[in-house]
Amino acid sequence: MAVLGIESSAHTLGVGVVENGVVLANERSMYKITDKGMIPSKLADFHSNNVGKTIISALKTAKLEIKDIDAIGYTRGPGIGACLQVGQIAAKSLSERYRLPLFPVNHGVAHIEVTRALFRLRDPLALYVSGGNSQILARVNEPYRHYHIYGETFDIGIGNMLDVFARAAKLNPAWGSTVARASEGGKYIKMPYTVKGMDFTFTGLLTNAIGMLGRHPLRDVAFSLQETSFAMLCEATERALLLTGKRELLLCGGVAQSRRLKNMMQSISRNHKTRFGVAPNEFNADNGAMIAVVAEKMLKSGMKVRESDCTTEQRYRIDRAIIS
Ligand code: FE2
């Protein structure tokens, strides 16, 4: 079975093709973000200009034609409304024209599931960290099969926090990865640290770090911000690992591309003798293959989706998505 997945929740337009769990293509067109941040209408224009070309190039890479595809998946949410709609319209059009089943996919579930599939993990505890999300999750079957949120950020996602700091520090491009580079050789300065059980907050830490700019060397502030925020994530994840007794640990999402965070999570995993999985960066950045992976599972499980559910939803919570 071959499934095509379209991801368009933010600045990346991704199209992936998966056949029996094997990724045949994972093509991307990425909008270049300026210092003005993400302007939804500009992103949507970019996606609509590129979605057709990216679908064609993904099929070409997969060495398949549209008649070889058995189902279409697309990101239902969460994400930026105008961007999600471009992916949804493209997916719906293909599904209607070629009479293919259509599967709306939760973006966060897709990040977890692609990693789970790559490492053949059965029932992991997942730390999902991206621009808008920072959550600790695991599968539960009641009252329906879904990812239960054991802990999460009370305010902003860790990726957004690092991006806002990068903009305030006038780093270019203003990304978390630039903060990581700026932190090299830095010394630790004490910063606010807020973990409540398995939940955490980042805004107090961010305000404090921005206030330190100009008073301390940038590399010390960047280093301390990164260390403090990652330590908060690790403490909460370790607590959830002990609470749930899971024997597998998974790290996913855009911020999972951070080498430092990978190392910290890996050492937690070693200490607790759990299996550990973090996907190659290609699957932690937004991509279409992860959407195709979930859509293929939905197809194989016989899941029936009502047309009224093939919508877009900017705030589609991960714990509302029924998983197969
Ligand atoms: Fe993502």
GROMACS .gro file of C-alpha atoms and ligand atoms in nm:
model
  325
    1MET     CA    1   0.000   0.000   0.000
    2ALA     CA    2   0.130   0.346  -0.086
    3VAL     CA    3   0.012   0.660   0.089
    4LEU     CA    4   0.085   1.025   0.013
    5GLY     CA    5   0.095   1.274   0.304
    6ILE     CA    6   0.082   1.654   0.290
    7GLU     CA    7   0.213   1.871   0.576
    8SER     CA    8   0.147   2.244   0.571
    9SER     CA    9   0.094   2.354   0.932
   10ALA     CA   10   0.359   2.629   0.941
   11HIS     CA   11   0.642   2.750   0.716
   12THR     CA   12   0.722   2.409   0.561
   13LEU     CA   13   0.524   2.255   0.280
   14GLY     CA   14   0.609   1.886   0.291
   15VAL     CA   15   0.493   1.595   0.077
   16GLY     CA   16   0.593   1.240   0.163
   17VAL     CA   17   0.519   0.899   0.014
   18VAL     CA   18   0.525   0.586   0.229
   19GLU     CA   19   0.474   0.225   0.120
   20ASN     CA   20   0.421  -0.039   0.389
   21GLY     CA   21   0.597   0.179   0.646
   22VAL     CA   22   0.897   0.252   0.422
   23VAL     CA   23   0.956   0.617   0.330
   24LEU     CA   24   0.993   0.641  -0.050
   25ALA     CA   25   0.996   1.022  -0.070
   26ASN     CA   26   1.005   1.315   0.168
   27GLU     CA   27   1.011   1.639  -0.032
   28ARG     CA   28   0.999   1.986   0.119
   29SER     CA   29   0.961   2.348   0.014
   30MET     CA   30   1.041   2.587   0.294
   31TYR     CA   31   0.930   2.950   0.324
   32LYS     CA   32   1.219   3.171   0.423
   33ILE     CA   33   1.122   3.357   0.739
   34THR     CA   34   1.223   3.723   0.764
   35ASP     CA   35   1.279   3.925   1.083
   36LYS     CA   36   0.904   3.999   1.076
   37GLY     CA   37   0.835   3.637   1.174
   38MET     CA   38   0.564   3.427   1.008
   39ILE     CA   39   0.293   3.621   0.821
   40PRO     CA   40   0.007   3.371   0.767
   41SER     CA   41  -0.115   3.508   0.432
   42LYS     CA   42   0.240   3.508   0.289
   43LEU     CA   43   0.298   3.151   0.409
   44ALA     CA   44  -0.032   3.037   0.256
   45ASP     CA   45   0.058   3.204  -0.077
   46PHE     CA   46   0.394   3.024  -0.070
   47HIS     CA   47   0.229   2.690   0.004
   48SER     CA   48  -0.033   2.726  -0.268
   49ASN     CA   49   0.240   2.818  -0.519
   50ASN     CA   50   0.444   2.511  -0.423
   51VAL     CA   51   0.201   2.236  -0.326
   52GLY     CA   52   0.145   2.109  -0.685
   53LYS     CA   53   0.516   2.107  -0.769
   54THR     CA   54   0.607   1.936  -0.441
   55ILE     CA   55   0.345   1.662  -0.495
   56ILE     CA   56   0.482   1.598  -0.845
   57SER     CA   57   0.840   1.587  -0.722
   58ALA     CA   58   0.752   1.350  -0.431
   59LEU     CA   59   0.583   1.107  -0.671
   60LYS     CA   60   0.882   1.129  -0.904
   61THR     CA   61   1.127   1.056  -0.619
   62ALA     CA   62   0.908   0.764  -0.506
   63LYS     CA   63   0.901   0.639  -0.869
   64LEU     CA   64   0.522   0.614  -0.846
   65GLU     CA   65   0.228   0.768  -1.027
   66ILE     CA   66  -0.085   0.901  -0.863
   67LYS     CA   67  -0.272   0.584  -0.977
   68ASP     CA   68  -0.033   0.381  -0.752
   69ILE     CA   69  -0.143   0.575  -0.440
   70ASP     CA   70  -0.399   0.409  -0.210
   71ALA     CA   71  -0.481   0.696   0.028
   72ILE     CA   72  -0.407   1.061   0.103
   73GLY     CA   73  -0.323   1.208   0.444
   74TYR     CA   74  -0.298   1.573   0.542
   75THR     CA   75  -0.234   1.773   0.858
   76ARG     CA   76  -0.564   1.869   1.021
   77GLY     CA   77  -0.387   2.070   1.292
   78PRO     CA   78  -0.259   2.221   1.510
   79GLY     CA   79  -0.106   2.496   1.302
   80ILE     CA   80  -0.166   2.824   1.123
   81GLY     CA   81  -0.521   2.823   0.977
   82ALA     CA   82  -0.445   2.964   0.632
   83CYS     CA   83  -0.150   2.724   0.586
   84LEU     CA   84  -0.344   2.417   0.702
   85GLN     CA   85  -0.619   2.498   0.452
   86VAL     CA   86  -0.380   2.486   0.156
   87GLY     CA   87  -0.277   2.128   0.245
   88GLN     CA   88  -0.636   2.027   0.316
   89ILE     CA   89  -0.767   2.160  -0.017
   90ALA     CA   90  -0.487   1.990  -0.211
   91ALA     CA   91  -0.548   1.660  -0.027
   92LYS     CA   92  -0.927   1.680  -0.070
   93SER     CA   93  -0.894   1.758  -0.439
   94LEU     CA   94  -0.667   1.457  -0.498
   95SER     CA   95  -0.892   1.234  -0.287
   96GLU     CA   96  -1.207   1.334  -0.480
   97ARG     CA   97  -1.047   1.332  -0.826
   98TYR     CA   98  -0.886   0.987  -0.780
   99ARG     CA   99  -1.146   0.841  -0.538
  100LEU     CA  100  -0.894   0.782  -0.262
  101PRO     CA  101  -0.971   0.765   0.111
  102LEU     CA  102  -0.871   1.083   0.294
  103PHE     CA  103  -0.718   1.087   0.645
  104PRO     CA  104  -0.686   1.401   0.862
  105VAL     CA  105  -0.377   1.368   1.083
  106ASN     CA  106  -0.274   1.537   1.407
  107HIS     CA  107   0.069   1.696   1.359
  108GLY     CA  108   0.202   1.597   1.702
  109VAL     CA  109   0.084   1.236   1.667
  110ALA     CA  110   0.271   1.226   1.334
  111HIS     CA  111   0.600   1.339   1.494
  112ILE     CA  112   0.569   1.066   1.758
  113GLU     CA  113   0.451   0.792   1.522
  114VAL     CA  114   0.725   0.840   1.262
  115THR     CA  115   0.988   0.805   1.537
  116ARG     CA  116   0.806   0.509   1.689
  117ALA     CA  117   0.799   0.338   1.349
  118LEU     CA  118   1.167   0.406   1.274
  119PHE     CA  119   1.282   0.256   1.606
  120ARG     CA  120   1.007  -0.008   1.628
  121LEU     CA  121   0.910   0.120   1.973
  122ARG     CA  122   0.601  -0.046   2.119
  123ASP     CA  123   0.479   0.181   2.396
  124PRO     CA  124   0.717   0.473   2.460
  125LEU     CA  125   0.698   0.779   2.680
  126ALA     CA  126   0.740   1.071   2.439
  127LEU     CA  127   0.882   1.418   2.488
  128TYR     CA  128   0.747   1.626   2.200
  129VAL     CA  129   0.921   1.962   2.169
  130SER     CA  130   0.863   2.213   1.891
  131GLY     CA  131   0.790   2.581   1.832
  132GLY     CA  132   0.437   2.577   1.968
  133ASN     CA  133   0.441   2.256   2.174
  134SER     CA  134   0.624   2.106   2.469
  135GLN     CA  135   0.448   1.796   2.598
  136ILE     CA  136   0.517   1.465   2.772
  137LEU     CA  137   0.290   1.194   2.634
  138ALA     CA  138   0.212   0.824   2.630
  139ARG     CA  139  -0.054   0.603   2.475
  140VAL     CA  140  -0.366   0.517   2.673
  141ASN     CA  141  -0.667   0.314   2.556
  142GLU     CA  142  -0.945   0.465   2.770
  143PRO     CA  143  -1.192   0.624   2.702
  144TYR     CA  144  -1.051   0.603   2.347
  145ARG     CA  145  -0.704   0.525   2.205
  146HIS     CA  146  -0.503   0.846   2.226
  147TYR     CA  147  -0.186   1.011   2.352
  148HIS     CA  148  -0.247   1.123   2.709
  149ILE     CA  149  -0.064   1.440   2.814
  150TYR     CA  150   0.123   1.371   3.138
  151GLY     CA  151   0.292   1.710   3.144
  152GLU     CA  152   0.316   2.021   2.928
  153THR     CA  153   0.412   2.385   2.915
  154PHE     CA  154   0.174   2.619   3.095
  155ASP     CA  155   0.259   2.901   2.855
  156ILE     CA  156   0.469   2.894   2.538
  157GLY     CA  157   0.645   2.611   2.355
  158ILE     CA  158   1.020   2.582   2.405
  159GLY     CA  159   1.092   2.648   2.036
  160ASN     CA  160   0.902   2.978   2.039
  161MET     CA  161   1.079   3.072   2.362
  162LEU     CA  162   1.421   3.019   2.202
  163ASP     CA  163   1.314   3.202   1.883
  164VAL     CA  164   1.188   3.506   2.078
  165PHE     CA  165   1.518   3.516   2.269
  166ALA     CA  166   1.712   3.488   1.941
  167ARG     CA  167   1.520   3.786   1.797
  168ALA     CA  168   1.577   3.991   2.115
  169ALA     CA  169   1.950   3.907   2.097
  170LYS     CA  170   1.947   4.012   1.727
  171LEU     CA  171   2.072   3.671   1.618
  172ASN     CA  172   2.025   3.589   1.253
  173PRO     CA  173   1.850   3.366   1.162
  174ALA     CA  174   1.647   3.389   1.481
  175TRP     CA  175   1.618   3.016   1.557
  176GLY     CA  176   1.688   2.789   1.854
  177SER     CA  177   1.978   2.640   1.656
  178THR     CA  178   2.136   2.988   1.638
  179VAL     CA  179   2.098   3.017   2.017
  180ALA     CA  180   2.282   2.683   2.046
  181ARG     CA  181   2.569   2.816   1.833
  182ALA     CA  182   2.578   3.144   2.031
  183SER     CA  183   2.601   2.946   2.358
  184GLU     CA  184   2.927   2.770   2.268
  185GLY     CA  185   3.191   2.828   2.536
  186GLY     CA  186   2.938   2.999   2.765
  187LYS     CA  187   2.941   2.988   3.147
  188TYR     CA  188   2.637   2.912   3.361
  189ILE     CA  189   2.447   3.198   3.528
  190LYS     CA  190   2.161   3.106   3.765
  191MET     CA  191   1.820   3.155   3.605
  192PRO     CA  192   1.454   3.100   3.715
  193TYR     CA  193   1.364   2.732   3.705
  194THR     CA  194   0.993   2.638   3.716
  195VAL     CA  195   0.877   2.278   3.715
  196LYS     CA  196   0.546   2.185   3.882
  197GLY     CA  197   0.519   1.808   3.890
  198MET     CA  198   0.537   1.719   3.522
  199ASP     CA  199   0.441   2.066   3.393
  200PHE     CA  200   0.668   2.364   3.336
  201THR     CA  201   0.666   2.731   3.228
  202PHE     CA  202   0.907   2.926   3.012
  203THR     CA  203   0.797   3.291   3.004
  204GLY     CA  204   0.957   3.392   3.338
  205LEU     CA  205   1.284   3.235   3.226
  206LEU     CA  206   1.260   3.412   2.888
  207THR     CA  207   1.193   3.755   3.044
  208ASN     CA  208   1.487   3.702   3.279
  209ALA     CA  209   1.722   3.600   2.996
  210ILE     CA  210   1.622   3.897   2.777
  211GLY     CA  211   1.681   4.127   3.077
  212MET     CA  212   2.034   3.988   3.109
  213LEU     CA  213   2.128   4.081   2.752
  214GLY     CA  214   2.382   4.362   2.751
  215ARG     CA  215   2.468   4.301   3.120
  216HIS     CA  216   2.637   3.961   3.063
  217PRO     CA  217   2.821   3.816   2.761
  218LEU     CA  218   2.569   3.680   2.507
  219ARG     CA  219   2.728   3.333   2.512
  220ASP     CA  220   2.676   3.305   2.891
  221VAL     CA  221   2.310   3.413   2.866
  222ALA     CA  222   2.240   3.184   2.568
  223PHE     CA  223   2.416   2.891   2.738
  224SER     CA  224   2.230   2.939   3.066
  225LEU     CA  225   1.892   2.978   2.896
  226GLN     CA  226   1.943   2.658   2.698
  227GLU     CA  227   2.074   2.458   2.994
  228THR     CA  228   1.797   2.575   3.229
  229SER     CA  229   1.509   2.515   2.986
  230PHE     CA  230   1.641   2.173   2.878
  231ALA     CA  231   1.698   2.071   3.243
  232MET     CA  232   1.334   2.161   3.317
  233LEU     CA  233   1.217   1.936   3.031
  234CYS     CA  234   1.443   1.655   3.150
  235GLU     CA  235   1.331   1.672   3.514
  236ALA     CA  236   0.964   1.658   3.415
  237THR     CA  237   1.026   1.375   3.165
  238GLU     CA  238   1.222   1.171   3.416
  239ARG     CA  239   0.939   1.207   3.669
  240ALA     CA  240   0.687   1.090   3.406
  241LEU     CA  241   0.912   0.797   3.318
  242LEU     CA  242   0.914   0.684   3.683
  243LEU     CA  243   0.540   0.742   3.721
  244THR     CA  244   0.441   0.549   3.410
  245GLY     CA  245   0.708   0.280   3.437
  246LYS     CA  246   0.761   0.289   3.058
  247ARG     CA  247   1.062   0.101   2.925
  248GLU     CA  248   1.102   0.313   2.609
  249LEU     CA  249   1.173   0.684   2.573
  250LEU     CA  250   1.124   0.889   2.259
  251LEU     CA  251   1.224   1.246   2.172
  252CYS     CA  252   1.060   1.420   1.876
  253GLY     CA  253   0.960   1.756   1.722
  254GLY     CA  254   1.159   2.045   1.580
  255VAL     CA  255   1.362   2.107   1.898
  256ALA     CA  256   1.460   1.738   1.904
  257GLN     CA  257   1.717   1.843   1.644
  258SER     CA  258   1.919   1.999   1.929
  259ARG     CA  259   2.231   1.791   1.993
  260ARG     CA  260   2.243   1.904   2.357
  261LEU     CA  261   1.883   1.800   2.428
  262LYS     CA  262   1.940   1.464   2.256
  263ASN     CA  263   2.243   1.399   2.480
  264MET     CA  264   2.056   1.496   2.796
  265MET     CA  265   1.760   1.271   2.712
  266GLN     CA  266   1.990   0.989   2.612
  267SER     CA  267   2.161   1.001   2.950
  268ILE     CA  268   1.822   0.984   3.128
  269SER     CA  269   1.742   0.683   2.916
  270ARG     CA  270   2.074   0.519   3.004
  271ASN     CA  271   2.024   0.583   3.376
  272HIS     CA  272   1.684   0.415   3.367
  273LYS     CA  273   1.789   0.137   3.127
  274THR     CA  274   1.517   0.223   2.874
  275ARG     CA  275   1.536   0.201   2.496
  276PHE     CA  276   1.576   0.543   2.337
  277GLY     CA  277   1.466   0.676   1.999
  278VAL     CA  278   1.522   1.010   1.831
  279ALA     CA  279   1.469   1.027   1.455
  280PRO     CA  280   1.712   1.182   1.205
  281ASN     CA  281   1.659   1.559   1.175
  282GLU     CA  282   1.467   1.516   0.848
  283PHE     CA  283   1.176   1.367   1.050
  284ASN     CA  284   1.194   1.611   1.342
  285ALA     CA  285   1.166   1.911   1.113
  286ASP     CA  286   0.814   1.932   0.970
  287ASN     CA  287   0.773   1.685   0.685
  288GLY     CA  288   0.514   1.504   0.476
  289ALA     CA  289   0.643   1.149   0.535
  290MET     CA  290   0.531   1.154   0.898
  291ILE     CA  291   0.177   1.245   0.786
  292ALA     CA  292   0.184   0.958   0.535
  293VAL     CA  293   0.304   0.715   0.807
  294VAL     CA  294   0.000   0.793   1.026
  295ALA     CA  295  -0.243   0.794   0.731
  296GLU     CA  296  -0.116   0.450   0.626
  297LYS     CA  297  -0.173   0.317   0.979
  298MET     CA  298  -0.525   0.462   0.976
  299LEU     CA  299  -0.590   0.300   0.638
  300LYS     CA  300  -0.456  -0.040   0.746
  301SER     CA  301  -0.652  -0.037   1.071
  302GLY     CA  302  -0.973   0.010   0.873
  303MET     CA  303  -1.046   0.343   1.039
  304LYS     CA  304  -1.344   0.516   0.880
  305VAL     CA  305  -1.329   0.895   0.869
  306ARG     CA  306  -1.642   1.103   0.821
  307GLU     CA  307  -1.625   1.379   0.562
  308SER     CA  308  -1.728   1.624   0.836
  309ASP     CA  309  -1.402   1.540   1.019
  310CYS     CA  310  -1.188   1.629   0.716
  311THR     CA  311  -1.153   1.986   0.836
  312THR     CA  312  -0.866   2.197   0.958
  313GLU     CA  313  -0.833   2.292   1.324
  314GLN     CA  314  -0.576   2.545   1.443
  315ARG     CA  315  -0.587   2.419   1.801
  316TYR     CA  316  -0.629   2.045   1.740
  317ARG     CA  317  -0.511   1.907   2.075
  318ILE     CA  318  -0.308   1.589   2.052
  319ASP     CA  319  -0.516   1.417   2.322
  320ARG     CA  320  -0.831   1.456   2.110
  321ALA     CA  321  -0.685   1.261   1.817
  322ILE     CA  322  -0.796   0.897   1.804
  323ILE     CA  323  -0.495   0.682   1.715
  324SER     CA  324  -0.485   0.344   1.548
  325FE2     FE  325   0.635   1.998   1.383
   0.00000   0.00000   0.00000
